[in-house]
Structures are given as C-alpha cells and as structure tokens.
Coordinates of C-alpha atoms in Angstrom, one line a residue:
Chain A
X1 CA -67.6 -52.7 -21.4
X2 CA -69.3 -52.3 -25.0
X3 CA -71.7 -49.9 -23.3
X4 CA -68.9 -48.0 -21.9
X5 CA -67.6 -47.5 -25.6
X6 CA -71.1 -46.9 -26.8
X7 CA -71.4 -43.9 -24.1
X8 CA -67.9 -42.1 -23.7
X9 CA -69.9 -39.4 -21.9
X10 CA -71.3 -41.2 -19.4
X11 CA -68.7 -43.5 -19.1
X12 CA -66.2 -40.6 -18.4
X13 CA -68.5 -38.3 -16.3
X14 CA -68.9 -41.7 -13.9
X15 CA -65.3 -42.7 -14.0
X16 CA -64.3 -38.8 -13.2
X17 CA -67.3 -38.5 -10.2
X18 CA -66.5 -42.1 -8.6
X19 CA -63.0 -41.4 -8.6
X20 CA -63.4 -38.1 -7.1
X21 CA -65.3 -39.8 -4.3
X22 CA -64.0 -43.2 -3.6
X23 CA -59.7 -41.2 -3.3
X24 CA -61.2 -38.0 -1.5
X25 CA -63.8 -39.3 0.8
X26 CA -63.6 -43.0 0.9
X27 CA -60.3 -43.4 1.3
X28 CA -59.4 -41.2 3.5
X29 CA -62.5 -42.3 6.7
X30 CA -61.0 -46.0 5.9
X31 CA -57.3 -44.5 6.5
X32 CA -58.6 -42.9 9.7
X33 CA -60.2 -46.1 10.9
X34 CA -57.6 -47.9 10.2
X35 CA -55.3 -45.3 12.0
X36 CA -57.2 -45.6 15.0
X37 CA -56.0 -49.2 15.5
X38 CA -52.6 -48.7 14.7
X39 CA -49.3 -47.5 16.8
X40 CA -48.0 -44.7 17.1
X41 CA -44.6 -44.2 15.1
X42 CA -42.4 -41.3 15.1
X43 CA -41.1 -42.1 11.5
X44 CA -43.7 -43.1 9.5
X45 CA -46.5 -42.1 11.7
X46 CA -48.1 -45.4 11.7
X47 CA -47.3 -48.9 12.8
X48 CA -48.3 -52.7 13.5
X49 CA -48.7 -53.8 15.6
X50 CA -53.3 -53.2 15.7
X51 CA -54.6 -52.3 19.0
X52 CA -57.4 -51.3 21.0
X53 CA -54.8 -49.1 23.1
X54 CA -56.1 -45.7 21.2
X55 CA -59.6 -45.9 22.4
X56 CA -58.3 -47.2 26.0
X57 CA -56.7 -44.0 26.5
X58 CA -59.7 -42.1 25.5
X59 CA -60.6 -42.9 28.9
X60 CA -57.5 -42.1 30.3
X61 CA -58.2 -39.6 33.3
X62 CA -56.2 -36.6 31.6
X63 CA -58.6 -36.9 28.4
X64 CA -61.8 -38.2 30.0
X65 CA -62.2 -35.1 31.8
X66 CA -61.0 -33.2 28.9
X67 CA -63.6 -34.6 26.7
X68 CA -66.2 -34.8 29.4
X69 CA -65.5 -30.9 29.7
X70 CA -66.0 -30.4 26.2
X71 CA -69.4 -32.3 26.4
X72 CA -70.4 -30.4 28.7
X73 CA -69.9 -26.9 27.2
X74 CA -71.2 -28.3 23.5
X75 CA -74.5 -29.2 25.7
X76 CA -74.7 -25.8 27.4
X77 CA -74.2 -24.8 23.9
X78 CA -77.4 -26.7 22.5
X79 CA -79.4 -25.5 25.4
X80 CA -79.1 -22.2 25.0
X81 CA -79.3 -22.6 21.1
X82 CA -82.4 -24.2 21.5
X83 CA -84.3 -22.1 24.3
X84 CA -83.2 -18.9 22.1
X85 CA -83.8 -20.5 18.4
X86 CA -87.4 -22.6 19.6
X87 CA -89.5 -19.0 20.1
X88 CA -87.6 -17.1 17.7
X89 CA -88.3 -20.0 14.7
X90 CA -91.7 -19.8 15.6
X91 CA -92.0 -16.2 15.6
X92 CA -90.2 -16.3 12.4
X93 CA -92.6 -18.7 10.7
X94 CA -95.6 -16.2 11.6
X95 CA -94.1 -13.2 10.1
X96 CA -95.6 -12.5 6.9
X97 CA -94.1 -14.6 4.2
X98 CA -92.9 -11.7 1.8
X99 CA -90.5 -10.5 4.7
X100 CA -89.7 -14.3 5.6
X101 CA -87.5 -14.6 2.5
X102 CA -85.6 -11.3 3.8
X103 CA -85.5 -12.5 7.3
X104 CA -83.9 -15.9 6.7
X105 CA -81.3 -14.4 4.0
X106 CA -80.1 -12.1 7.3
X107 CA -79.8 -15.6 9.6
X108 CA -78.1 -17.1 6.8
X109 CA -75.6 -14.2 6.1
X110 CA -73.6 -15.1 8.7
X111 CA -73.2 -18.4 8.1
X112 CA -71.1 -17.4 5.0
X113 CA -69.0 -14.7 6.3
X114 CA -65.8 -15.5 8.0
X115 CA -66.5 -17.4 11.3
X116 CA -62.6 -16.6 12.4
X117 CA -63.5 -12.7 11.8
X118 CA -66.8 -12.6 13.9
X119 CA -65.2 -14.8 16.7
X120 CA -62.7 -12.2 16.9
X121 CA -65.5 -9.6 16.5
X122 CA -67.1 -10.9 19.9
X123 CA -63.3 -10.6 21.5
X124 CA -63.6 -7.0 20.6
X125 CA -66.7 -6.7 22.9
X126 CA -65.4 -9.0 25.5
X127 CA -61.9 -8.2 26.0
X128 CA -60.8 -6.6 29.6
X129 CA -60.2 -3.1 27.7
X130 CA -62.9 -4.1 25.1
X131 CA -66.0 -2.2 24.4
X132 CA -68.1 -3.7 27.3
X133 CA -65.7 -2.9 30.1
X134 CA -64.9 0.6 28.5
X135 CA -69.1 1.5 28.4
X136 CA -69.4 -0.1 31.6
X137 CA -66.5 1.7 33.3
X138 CA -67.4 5.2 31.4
X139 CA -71.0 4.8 33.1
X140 CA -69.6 4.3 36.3
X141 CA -71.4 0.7 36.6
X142 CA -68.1 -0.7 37.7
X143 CA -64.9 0.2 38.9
X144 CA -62.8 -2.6 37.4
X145 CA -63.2 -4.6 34.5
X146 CA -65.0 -7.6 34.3
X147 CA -62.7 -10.8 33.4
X148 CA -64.7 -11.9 30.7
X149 CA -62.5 -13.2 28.0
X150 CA -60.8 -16.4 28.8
X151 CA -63.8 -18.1 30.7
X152 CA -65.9 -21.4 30.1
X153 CA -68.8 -18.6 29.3
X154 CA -66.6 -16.6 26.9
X155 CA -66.5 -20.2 24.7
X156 CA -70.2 -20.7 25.2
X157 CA -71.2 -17.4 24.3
X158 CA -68.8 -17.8 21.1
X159 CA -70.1 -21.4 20.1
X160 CA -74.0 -20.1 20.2
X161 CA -73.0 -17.2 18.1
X162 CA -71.4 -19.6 15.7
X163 CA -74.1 -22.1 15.9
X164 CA -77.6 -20.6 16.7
X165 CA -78.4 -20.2 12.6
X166 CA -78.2 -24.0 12.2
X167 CA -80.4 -24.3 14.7
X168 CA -82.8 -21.7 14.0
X169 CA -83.4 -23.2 10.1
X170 CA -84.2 -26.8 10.8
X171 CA -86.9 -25.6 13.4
X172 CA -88.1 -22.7 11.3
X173 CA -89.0 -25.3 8.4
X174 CA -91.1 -27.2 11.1
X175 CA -93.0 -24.1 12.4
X176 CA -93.6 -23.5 8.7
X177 CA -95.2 -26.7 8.0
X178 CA -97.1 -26.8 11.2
X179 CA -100.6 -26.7 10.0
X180 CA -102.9 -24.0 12.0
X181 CA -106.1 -26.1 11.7
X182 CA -104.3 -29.2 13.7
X183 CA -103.7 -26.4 16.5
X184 CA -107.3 -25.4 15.9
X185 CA -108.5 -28.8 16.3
X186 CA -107.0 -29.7 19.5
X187 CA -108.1 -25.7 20.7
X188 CA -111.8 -27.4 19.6
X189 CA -111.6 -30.8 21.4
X190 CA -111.6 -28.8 24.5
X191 CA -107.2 -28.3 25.3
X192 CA -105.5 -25.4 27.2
X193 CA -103.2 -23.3 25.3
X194 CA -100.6 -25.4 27.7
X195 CA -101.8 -29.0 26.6
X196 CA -102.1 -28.0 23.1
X197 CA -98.4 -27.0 23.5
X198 CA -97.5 -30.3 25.0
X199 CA -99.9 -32.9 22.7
X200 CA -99.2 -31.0 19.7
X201 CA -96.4 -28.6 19.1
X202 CA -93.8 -30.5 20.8
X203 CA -94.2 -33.8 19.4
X204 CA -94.4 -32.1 15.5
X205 CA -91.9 -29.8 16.5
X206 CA -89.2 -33.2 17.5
X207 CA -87.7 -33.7 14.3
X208 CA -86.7 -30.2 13.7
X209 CA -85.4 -30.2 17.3
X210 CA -83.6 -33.2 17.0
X211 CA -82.1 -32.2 13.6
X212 CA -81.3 -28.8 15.1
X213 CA -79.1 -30.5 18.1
X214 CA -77.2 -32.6 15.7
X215 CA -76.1 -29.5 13.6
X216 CA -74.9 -27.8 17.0
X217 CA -73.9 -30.5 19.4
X218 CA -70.7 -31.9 17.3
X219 CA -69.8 -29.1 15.5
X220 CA -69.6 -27.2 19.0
X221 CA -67.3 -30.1 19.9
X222 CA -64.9 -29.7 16.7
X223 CA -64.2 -25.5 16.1
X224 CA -60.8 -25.3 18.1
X225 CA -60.6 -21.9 17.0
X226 CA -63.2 -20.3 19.3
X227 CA -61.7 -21.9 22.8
X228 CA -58.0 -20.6 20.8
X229 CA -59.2 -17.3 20.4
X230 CA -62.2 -16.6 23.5
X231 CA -61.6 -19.2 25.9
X232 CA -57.5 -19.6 27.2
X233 CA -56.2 -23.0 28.0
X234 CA -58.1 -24.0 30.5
X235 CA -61.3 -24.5 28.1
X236 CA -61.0 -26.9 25.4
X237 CA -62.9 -29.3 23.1
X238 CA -62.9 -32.1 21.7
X239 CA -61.1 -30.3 18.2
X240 CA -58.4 -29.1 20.2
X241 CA -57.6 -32.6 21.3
X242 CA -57.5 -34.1 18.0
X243 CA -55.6 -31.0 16.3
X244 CA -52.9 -31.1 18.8
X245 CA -52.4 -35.0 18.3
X246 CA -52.2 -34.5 14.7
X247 CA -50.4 -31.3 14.0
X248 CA -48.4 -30.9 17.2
X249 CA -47.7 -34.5 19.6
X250 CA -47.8 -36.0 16.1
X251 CA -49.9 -39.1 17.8
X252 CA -51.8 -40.1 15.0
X253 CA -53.7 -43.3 16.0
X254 CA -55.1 -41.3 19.0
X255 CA -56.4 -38.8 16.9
X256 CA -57.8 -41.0 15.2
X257 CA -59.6 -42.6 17.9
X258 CA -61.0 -39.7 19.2
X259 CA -62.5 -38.2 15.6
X260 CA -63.7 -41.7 15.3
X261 CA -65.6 -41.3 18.5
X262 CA -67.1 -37.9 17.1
X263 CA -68.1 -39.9 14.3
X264 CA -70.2 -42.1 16.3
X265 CA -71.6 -39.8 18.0
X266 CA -72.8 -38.1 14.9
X267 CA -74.0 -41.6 13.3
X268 CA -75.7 -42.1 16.7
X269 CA -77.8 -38.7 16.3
X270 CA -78.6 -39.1 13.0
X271 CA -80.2 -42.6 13.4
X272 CA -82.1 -41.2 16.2
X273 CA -83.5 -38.2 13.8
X274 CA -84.3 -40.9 11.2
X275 CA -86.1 -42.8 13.6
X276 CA -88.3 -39.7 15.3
X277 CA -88.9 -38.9 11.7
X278 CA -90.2 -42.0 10.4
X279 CA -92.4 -42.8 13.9
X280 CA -94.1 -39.6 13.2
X281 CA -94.8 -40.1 9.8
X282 CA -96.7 -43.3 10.4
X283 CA -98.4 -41.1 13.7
X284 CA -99.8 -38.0 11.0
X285 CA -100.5 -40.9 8.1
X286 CA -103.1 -43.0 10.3
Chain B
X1 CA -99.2 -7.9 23.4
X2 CA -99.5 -11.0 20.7
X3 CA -98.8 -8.9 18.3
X4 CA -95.3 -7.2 19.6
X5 CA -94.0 -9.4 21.9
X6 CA -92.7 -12.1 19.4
X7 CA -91.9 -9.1 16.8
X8 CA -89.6 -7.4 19.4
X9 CA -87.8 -11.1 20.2
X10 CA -86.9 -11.5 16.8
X11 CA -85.2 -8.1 16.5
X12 CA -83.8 -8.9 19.8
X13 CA -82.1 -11.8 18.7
X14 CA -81.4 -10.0 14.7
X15 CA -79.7 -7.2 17.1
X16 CA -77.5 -9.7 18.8
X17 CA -75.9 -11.7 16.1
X18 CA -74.9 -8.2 14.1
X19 CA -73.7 -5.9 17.0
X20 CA -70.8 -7.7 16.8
X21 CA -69.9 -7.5 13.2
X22 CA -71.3 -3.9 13.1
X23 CA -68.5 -3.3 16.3
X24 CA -66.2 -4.6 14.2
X25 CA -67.1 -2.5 11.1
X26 CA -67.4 1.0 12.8
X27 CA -63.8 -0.2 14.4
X28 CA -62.0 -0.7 11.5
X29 CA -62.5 2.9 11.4
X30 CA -61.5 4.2 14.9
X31 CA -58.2 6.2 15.2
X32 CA -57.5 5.9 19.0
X33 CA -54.6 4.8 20.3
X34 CA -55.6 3.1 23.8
X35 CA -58.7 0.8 24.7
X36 CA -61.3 1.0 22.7
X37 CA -62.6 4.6 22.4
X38 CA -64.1 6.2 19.8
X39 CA -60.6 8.4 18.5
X40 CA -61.9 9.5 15.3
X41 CA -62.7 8.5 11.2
X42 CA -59.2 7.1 10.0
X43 CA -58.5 4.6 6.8
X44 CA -55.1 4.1 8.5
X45 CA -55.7 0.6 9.1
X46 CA -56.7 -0.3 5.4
X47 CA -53.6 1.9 4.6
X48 CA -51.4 -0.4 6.4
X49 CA -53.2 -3.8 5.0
X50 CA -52.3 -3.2 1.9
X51 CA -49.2 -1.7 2.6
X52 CA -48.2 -5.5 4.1
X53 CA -46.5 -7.4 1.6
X54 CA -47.3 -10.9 3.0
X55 CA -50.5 -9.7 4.0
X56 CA -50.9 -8.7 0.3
X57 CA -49.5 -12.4 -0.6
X58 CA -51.7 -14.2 1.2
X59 CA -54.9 -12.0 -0.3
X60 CA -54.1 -13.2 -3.9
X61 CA -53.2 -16.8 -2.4
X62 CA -56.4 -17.1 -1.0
X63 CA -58.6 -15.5 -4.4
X64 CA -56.2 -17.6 -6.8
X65 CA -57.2 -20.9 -4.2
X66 CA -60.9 -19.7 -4.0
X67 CA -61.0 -19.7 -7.8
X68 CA -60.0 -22.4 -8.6
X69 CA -61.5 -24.4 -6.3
X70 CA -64.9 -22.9 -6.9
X71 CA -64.5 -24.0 -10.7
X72 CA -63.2 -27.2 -10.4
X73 CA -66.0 -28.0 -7.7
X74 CA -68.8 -26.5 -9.5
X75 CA -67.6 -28.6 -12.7
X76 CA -67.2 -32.0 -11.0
X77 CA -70.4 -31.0 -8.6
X78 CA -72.5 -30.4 -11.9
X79 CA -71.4 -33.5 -13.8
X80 CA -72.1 -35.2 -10.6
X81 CA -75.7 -34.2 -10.5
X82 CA -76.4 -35.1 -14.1
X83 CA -75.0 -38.3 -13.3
X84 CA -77.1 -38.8 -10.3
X85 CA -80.3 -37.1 -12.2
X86 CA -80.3 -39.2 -15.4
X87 CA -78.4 -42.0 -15.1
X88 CA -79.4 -45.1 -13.7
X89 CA -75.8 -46.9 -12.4
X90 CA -75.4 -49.1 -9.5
X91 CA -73.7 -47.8 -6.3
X92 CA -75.6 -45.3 -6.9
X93 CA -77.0 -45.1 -3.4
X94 CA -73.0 -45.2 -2.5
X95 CA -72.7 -41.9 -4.3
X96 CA -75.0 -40.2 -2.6
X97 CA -74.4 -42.1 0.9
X98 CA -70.8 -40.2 0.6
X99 CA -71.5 -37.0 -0.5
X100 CA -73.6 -37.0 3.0
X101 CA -70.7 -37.9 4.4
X102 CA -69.1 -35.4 3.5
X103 CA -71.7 -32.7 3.9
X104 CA -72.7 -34.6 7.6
X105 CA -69.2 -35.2 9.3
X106 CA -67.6 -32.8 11.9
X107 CA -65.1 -30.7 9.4
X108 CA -62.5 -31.7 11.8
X109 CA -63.1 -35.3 11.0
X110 CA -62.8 -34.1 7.2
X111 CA -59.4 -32.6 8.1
X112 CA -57.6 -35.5 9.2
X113 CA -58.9 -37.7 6.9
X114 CA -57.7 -35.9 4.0
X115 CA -54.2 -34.9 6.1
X116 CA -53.9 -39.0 6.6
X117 CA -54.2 -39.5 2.9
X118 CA -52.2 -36.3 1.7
X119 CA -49.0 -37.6 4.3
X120 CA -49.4 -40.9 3.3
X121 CA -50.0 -41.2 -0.8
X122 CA -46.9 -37.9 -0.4
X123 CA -49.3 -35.3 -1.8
X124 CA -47.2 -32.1 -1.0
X125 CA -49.2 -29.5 1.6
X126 CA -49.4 -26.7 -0.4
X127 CA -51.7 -25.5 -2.8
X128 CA -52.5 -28.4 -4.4
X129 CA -53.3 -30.5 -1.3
X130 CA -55.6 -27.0 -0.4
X131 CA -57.5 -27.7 -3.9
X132 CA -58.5 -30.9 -3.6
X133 CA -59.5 -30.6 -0.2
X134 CA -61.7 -27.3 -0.6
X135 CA -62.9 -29.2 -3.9
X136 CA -64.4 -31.6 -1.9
X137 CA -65.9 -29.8 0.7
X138 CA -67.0 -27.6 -1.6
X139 CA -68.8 -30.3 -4.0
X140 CA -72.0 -31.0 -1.8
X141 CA -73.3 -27.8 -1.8
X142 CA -73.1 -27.6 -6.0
X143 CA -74.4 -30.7 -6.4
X144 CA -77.3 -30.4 -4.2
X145 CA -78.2 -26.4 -5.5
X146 CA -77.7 -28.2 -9.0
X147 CA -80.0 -30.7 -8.4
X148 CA -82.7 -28.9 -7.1
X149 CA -82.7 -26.8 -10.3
X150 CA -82.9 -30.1 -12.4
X151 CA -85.9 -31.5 -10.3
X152 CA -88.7 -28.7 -11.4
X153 CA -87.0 -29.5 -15.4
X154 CA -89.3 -30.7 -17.7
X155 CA -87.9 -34.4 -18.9
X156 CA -89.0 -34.6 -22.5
X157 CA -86.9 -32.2 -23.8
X158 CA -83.7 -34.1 -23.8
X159 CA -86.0 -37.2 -25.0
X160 CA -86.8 -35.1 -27.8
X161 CA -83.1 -34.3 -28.4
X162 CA -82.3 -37.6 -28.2
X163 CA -85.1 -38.9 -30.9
X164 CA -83.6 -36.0 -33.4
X165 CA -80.5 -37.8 -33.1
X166 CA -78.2 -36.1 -30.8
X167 CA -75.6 -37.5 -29.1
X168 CA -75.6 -37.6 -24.7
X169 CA -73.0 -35.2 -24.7
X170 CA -74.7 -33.0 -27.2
X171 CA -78.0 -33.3 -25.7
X172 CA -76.4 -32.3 -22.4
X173 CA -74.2 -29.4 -23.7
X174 CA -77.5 -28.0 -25.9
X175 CA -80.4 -28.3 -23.3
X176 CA -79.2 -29.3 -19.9
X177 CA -76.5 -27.0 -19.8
X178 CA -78.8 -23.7 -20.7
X179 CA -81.3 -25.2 -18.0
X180 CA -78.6 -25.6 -15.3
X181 CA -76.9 -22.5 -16.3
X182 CA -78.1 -20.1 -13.1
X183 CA -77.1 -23.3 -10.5
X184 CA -74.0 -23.0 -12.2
X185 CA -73.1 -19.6 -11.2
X186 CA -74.6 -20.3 -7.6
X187 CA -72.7 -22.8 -6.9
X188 CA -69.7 -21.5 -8.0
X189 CA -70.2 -18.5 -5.9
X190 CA -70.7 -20.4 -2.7
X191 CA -67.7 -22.5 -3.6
X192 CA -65.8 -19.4 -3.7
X193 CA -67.1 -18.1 -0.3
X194 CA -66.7 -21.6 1.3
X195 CA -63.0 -21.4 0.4
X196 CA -62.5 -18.4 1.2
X197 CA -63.8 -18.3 4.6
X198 CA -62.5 -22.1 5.7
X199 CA -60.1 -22.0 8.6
X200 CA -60.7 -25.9 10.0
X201 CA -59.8 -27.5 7.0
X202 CA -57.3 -26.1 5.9
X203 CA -55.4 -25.8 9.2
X204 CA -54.7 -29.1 8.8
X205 CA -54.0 -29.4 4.8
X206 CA -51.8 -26.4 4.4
X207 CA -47.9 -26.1 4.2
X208 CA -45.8 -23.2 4.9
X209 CA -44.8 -22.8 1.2
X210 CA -48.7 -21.5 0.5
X211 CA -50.0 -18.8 3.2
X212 CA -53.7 -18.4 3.1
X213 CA -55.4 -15.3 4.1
X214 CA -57.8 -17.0 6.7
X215 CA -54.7 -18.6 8.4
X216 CA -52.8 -15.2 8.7
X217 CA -55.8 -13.7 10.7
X218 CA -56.2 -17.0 13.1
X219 CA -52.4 -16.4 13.5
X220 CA -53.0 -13.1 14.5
X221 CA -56.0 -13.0 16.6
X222 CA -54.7 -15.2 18.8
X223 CA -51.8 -13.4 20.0
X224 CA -54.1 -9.6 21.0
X225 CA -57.0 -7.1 19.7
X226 CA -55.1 -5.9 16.2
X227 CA -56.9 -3.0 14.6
X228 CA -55.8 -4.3 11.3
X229 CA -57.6 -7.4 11.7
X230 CA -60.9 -5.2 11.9
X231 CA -60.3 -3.8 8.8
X232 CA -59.2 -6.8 7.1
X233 CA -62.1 -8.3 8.7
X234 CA -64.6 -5.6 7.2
X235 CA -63.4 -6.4 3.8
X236 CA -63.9 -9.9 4.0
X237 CA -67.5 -9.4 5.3
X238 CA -68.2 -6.7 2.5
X239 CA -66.8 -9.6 -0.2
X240 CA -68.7 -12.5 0.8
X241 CA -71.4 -10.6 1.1
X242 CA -71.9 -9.4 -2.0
X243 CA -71.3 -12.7 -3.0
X244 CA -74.0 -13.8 -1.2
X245 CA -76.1 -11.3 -2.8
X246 CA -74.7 -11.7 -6.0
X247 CA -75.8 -15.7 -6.2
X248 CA -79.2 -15.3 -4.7
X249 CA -80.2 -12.8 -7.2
X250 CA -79.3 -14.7 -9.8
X251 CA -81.1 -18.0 -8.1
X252 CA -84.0 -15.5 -8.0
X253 CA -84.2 -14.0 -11.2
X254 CA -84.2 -17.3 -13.0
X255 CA -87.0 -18.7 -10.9
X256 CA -89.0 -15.5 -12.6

C-alpha cells in the first residue's frame, strides 16, 4: 500500500491494465463456462439449476453431424492450406532476401483488408452468371453454367482463401531458419534427396506445420460468414451453430457448450505445438 | 528447371489470392446491366454510394468507432507494455497468459464472451459495447508491436534519468515515450484497420441504434451480386491499404 502511494504511476498504469483484463477477458470465458452448465431461460437467459445437459446435446444426432460436417470441411481446409502453403513457404524462403520483405508484405496484405469484401469478391467469380460461367460459356467450353456457388467446395475454396496466409507465415519462418549445411550434411553421410526430405526437413519443418494447422483448423470452424455468403444452408460450421444459439434460438448454455468445445480443441493443439517444440529443441541441443 | 519451377509456383499462388480482389476492383467500374460483362468505364456505382444516406451513416459510424478504438487501444496497449517491460509485479505471468488468450481464441469464442458480459452487467449494444470490445481485440497486437520496439532499447537511459532525479512518470514521458513513439503510430494504425474490417465480433456486440459499415455490406451480400458492394468494396481495400503502407513505413524508417 505505501508503495502504491510512493508510485502513483505505476500503481495507476497496473490498476488501469489489470482491470482492463480481468472485466474484458477474464470475466467474460468464466461467464461462458459458467453458461455452459446452466439452463436455458427465456427471461433472463440463464438459470439453475447446473447441468451437464448442454454438452449431452452436443451429441445429439441433429448437431453431431452438424459439427462432424464442419470438421470435416475445416480439415479439407487444412489440407489443402498445407499441400499449397508447404512448397510455396519454401520457395518463399529461397527467394533472395531483399524481395522477401516485398513478398511477405503482399501475403500479409490480405490479411488486413476486409475478409467480408474478398469473400464476396470470390462470389463474383463463382456465381451461376459470375465471371467464370460467363468466360466459360463465351468460349463455348460449356453450354450451361456450372452450379458452383452454394456447394461444400464453394466454402472450402472460400476458407483457404481466408486462411492460406496464416499458414504460409508460420512455415515460412521455419524454411528461413532451416540451416543449408544440416541439409548438406545429411546430402554428405550418403541420403537421397528423398530421405533427406523425410530425416530432415519434415521433422524441423513439424513445428511450423503444427502451428500453421492451429491458425487454420479452428478459425475455419468459427467464420459463419463464408458458408452465409458462398456456401447455402446446407453447409455450415461450427460458428453458425453457436451464432444462431446466441443471436437467434436465444439458447445460451448451448452455445456456450459448443464455444467451449472450440476452446478445447484450441487448448488441445496448442499443448501439442508446445510439446513438438520443446522435444525438438532437446533433439538440435544434444 | 530448379531455378523456375518454384519461381513460377509462387506467382501462381500470388496470382490466385489477388484475381479476386483485382475482379472486384475492375468491377466496381463496369457499366453493364446483365451478368457480368464488360459494359463500359462508369463511376456510377461510387455515385450512388455516396448518394446513400445510411450508407453514408454507417461510413462515419464505422471511422468515428475505428478512431476511437484505435486510440484507446494503443494507449492502454502501450501502458500495458511498459508495465510488462519494466515492472516486476506478480500475476504477471497472468497478464500475459490473457492477452494470449485473447490473441489465441476463435473470435467467435471472443464474441460471446463479451455479448454474455455486455447482457448481463446491462452494458447497452451500441457504440459503447462496440468500443470496448474492438479495444480489446485490438490490444494484443499494440502491445506486442510495442514491445518488440522496447526489447532492442538500451536500459541505462531511464537508469540515468532516474539517478538525475526524475520522477517514473517523468522518466517515461521524457525517454520511453520518444523511444516508443514509431510503435505508437503502428499500432494505432493496425487498431484502426482491425476495427474497421471486423465483422465476427461485432455481429455479436452491436445494436440496431449504431450501424456499422462492415455489417451493412454482410447484410447485403447475402441477399445477391450488388455492384455497389464492389465499389464500396474497392474503397475499403484502397483505405486499409494505405494504412498498411502507411504503418510499415513508418516501422521501417525508424529502424534506419
């Protein structure tokens, strides 16, 4: 307390930041796990009496498949992210390093320009009188145009363009710190291009994989604007679940329950980058 | 074939992420009436964008949110990195354990978090439910581009302030702040475009007294292929890129 009075700057810029952070952050993930075991109330939103029921109907057949759908796309997602984003970061990280800087600034553009705006540009491209079809038709390639928009592809196609930056840079800052002479070394003891690959690159290549997925796997789960605007009804994720039980059934505790689950999952891949990380850094060290 | 090969993949994959946005561009232009042929240079579209009162609304709703939300992040985000730079104070783990938290989780999960709160403390969704919300997304990314600039900063400076007698908030105000001053203006800038761009978050924390820009266009893509959306879209890629632009070359400049 005297040392408070002794430092009213400090004392105030600590009071100001941890109260920031314990109302705004804090608070609110205790309120949603709370939520989560709570009952639904049209009034007041929440009620007693605590339950498990929330997460139980997570697996209720309606959702499950919902969910598991979802899954399922956001892993396509990944895929496709990562067979693109693994050559090109390593192509990337041989360029010369003056026109590296230029390079990542363009892959990082687009992560600050309105992701609404360049979902919508894609629908331009995709739609049935969009610029596709119309090229396509005006070439005589086809005679009717192709039902594109509205599709588990269309959503696919619209995640990867969202996501494949954030999992080009984590990989990119591996390829750059790959040292040449480890891949000279292992050329010298006598391995294939193909074994080197294997023995080497992949396993000091993991955590940047790893750290890639997690920035693409749950985030492809959340944006409920990309199935809303590319991908119809039929198509959605695990976001348009929770948005609809918040902002339109009004059911709360479920929502709760199922941003809880996203949670985990997140938590889950994170432990598992920490844990690649620090196995390899006791590998390189001895 | 070395040589090429991975050269032509990476303006394969360059190509694909801006046809779109380029489409988009050179559309925002097009004056044909069915499809999507070419029908000529028109500023028709911009015409009518500005012409649209609520349109217009929502524009200064969104810069006056954006603002705002950009300063009051980048001061709380600065004082927070000072704090976690110089001071030793317990929790302080804590402090950074959250702001990963916040930086980590799905924004959706950051949506309905802070809705929970907002609804239950009876915060009304408006603007101010918008501020604090984009605040705190926002306050990650200052801290951390704040940070970094303090790392390289040579620590007996503000020692040598401090023997000469001046007071914490002196010493900060007279050598950190000069030192910090380019992270500053960074941050604020990518608080700015943060805001201005979010659509997750603030689906969930807005009311219908406060339209925001980013919400009238999800409204209206939706629903069809609008031509003013192309142009409104253009304008918001020309802003936040020059934005963009704007903060890296002053991150550059004071590396030099």
């Amino acid at each position: 307390m005297l040392r408070g009075l002794r430092q009213p700057f400090r004392t105030s810029v600590l009071v100001l930041v941890w109260t920031w952070l314990l109302a705004l952050v804090l608070a609110p993930n205790l309120l949603v796990i709370g939520a989560s075991f709570l009952t639904r109330d049209p009034g007041t939103f929440l009620s007693l009496p605590v339950t498990l029921e929330n997460y139980r109907s997570l697996l209720d057949p309606l959702y499950l498949e919902v969910f598991l759908h979802s899954l399922y796309m956001a892993s396509v997602t990944t895929l496709v992210c990562l067979v693109i984003g693994y050559p090109f970061a390593w192509a990337l990280s041989r360029v010369a390093k003056e026109r590296q800087l230029l390079l990542i600034f363009l892959l990082i553009v687009p992560f600050w320009t309105n992701s609404l705006v360049r979902t919508y540009a894609l629908k331009l491209l995709m739609a049935t009188n969009g610029l596709i079809n119309t090229g396509l038709m005006e070439m005589g390639l086809i005679d009717e145009p192709l039902r594109m928009l509205y599709t588990e592809g269309a959503v696919i196609v619209g995640l990867v363009y969202l996501l494949l930056p954030f999992m080009i840079l984590p990989l990119y800052s591996v390829f750059d710190d790959l040292r040449r002479e480890l891949l000279m070394a292992s050329h010298d003891l006598g391995a294939g291009r193909f074994s080197t690959f294997i023995h080497v690159v992949v396993p000091l290549t993991l955590p940047g994989v790893l750290a890639g997925v997690m920035l693409v796997l749950l985030p492809a789960m959340g944006l409920f604007f990309v199935p809303d605007i590319l991908g119809g009804s039929r198509n959605l994720l695990v976001g348009n679940v929770i948005k609809n039980q918040f902002l339109d059934a009004r059911d709360w505790p479920f929502g709760a329950a199922a941003a809880i689950m996203l949670t985990l999952a997140m938590a889950l891949l994170l432990f598992t980058h920490r844990l690649s990380q620090r196995r390899l850094g006791e590998e390189v060290e001895v | 074939m070395t040589r090429w090969l991975p050269r032509a993949y990476l303006v394969l994959v360059y190509l694909a992420l801006y046809i779109p946005i380029g489409v988009l561009v050179v559309f925002s232009f097009n004056d044909g009436r069915t499809g999507y042929r070419w029908g000529g240079f028109t500023w028709r579209w911009y015409e009518s964008l500005f012409s649209n009162d609520a349109m217009m609304q929502a524009l200064w709703n969104s810069l006056w949110l954006a603002v705002s939300a950009a300063t009051l992040s980048t001061l709380i985000g600065a004082l927070t990195a000072l704090a976690l730079h110089r001071y030793r104070f317990r929790g302080k783990k804590a402090l950074r354990g959250m702001l990963f938290v916040v930086m980590m989780s799905p924004e959706i999960v950051l949506a309905i978090s802070l809705l929970s709160l907002f609804l239950l403390v009876g915060v009304q969704l408006g603007y101010f439910s918008l501020l604090l919300a984009h605040v705190t997304f926002c306050l990650p990314f200052v801290v951390i581009t704040v940070m970094a600039r303090l790392s390289g900063f040579d620590e007996s400076l503000p020692e040598a302030a401090r023997d000469l007698g001046a007071s914490d908030f002196t010493m900060t105000r007279t050598v950190l702040l000069p030192v910090i001053m380019p992270a500053l203006l960074a941050g604020w800038l990518l608080g700015f475009t943060l805001s201005l761009d979010d659509v997750v978050v603030s689906t969930f924390v807005s009311g219908p007294g406060y339209e925001i820009l980013p919400l009238r266009i999800y409204s209206m893509v939706r629903v069809g292929l609008k031509p003013e959306v192309n142009a409104l879209g253009t304008l918001l890629l020309v802003f936040s890129l020059l934005m963009l632009v704007l903060s890296q070359w002053i991150l550059m400049r004071s590396k030099q």
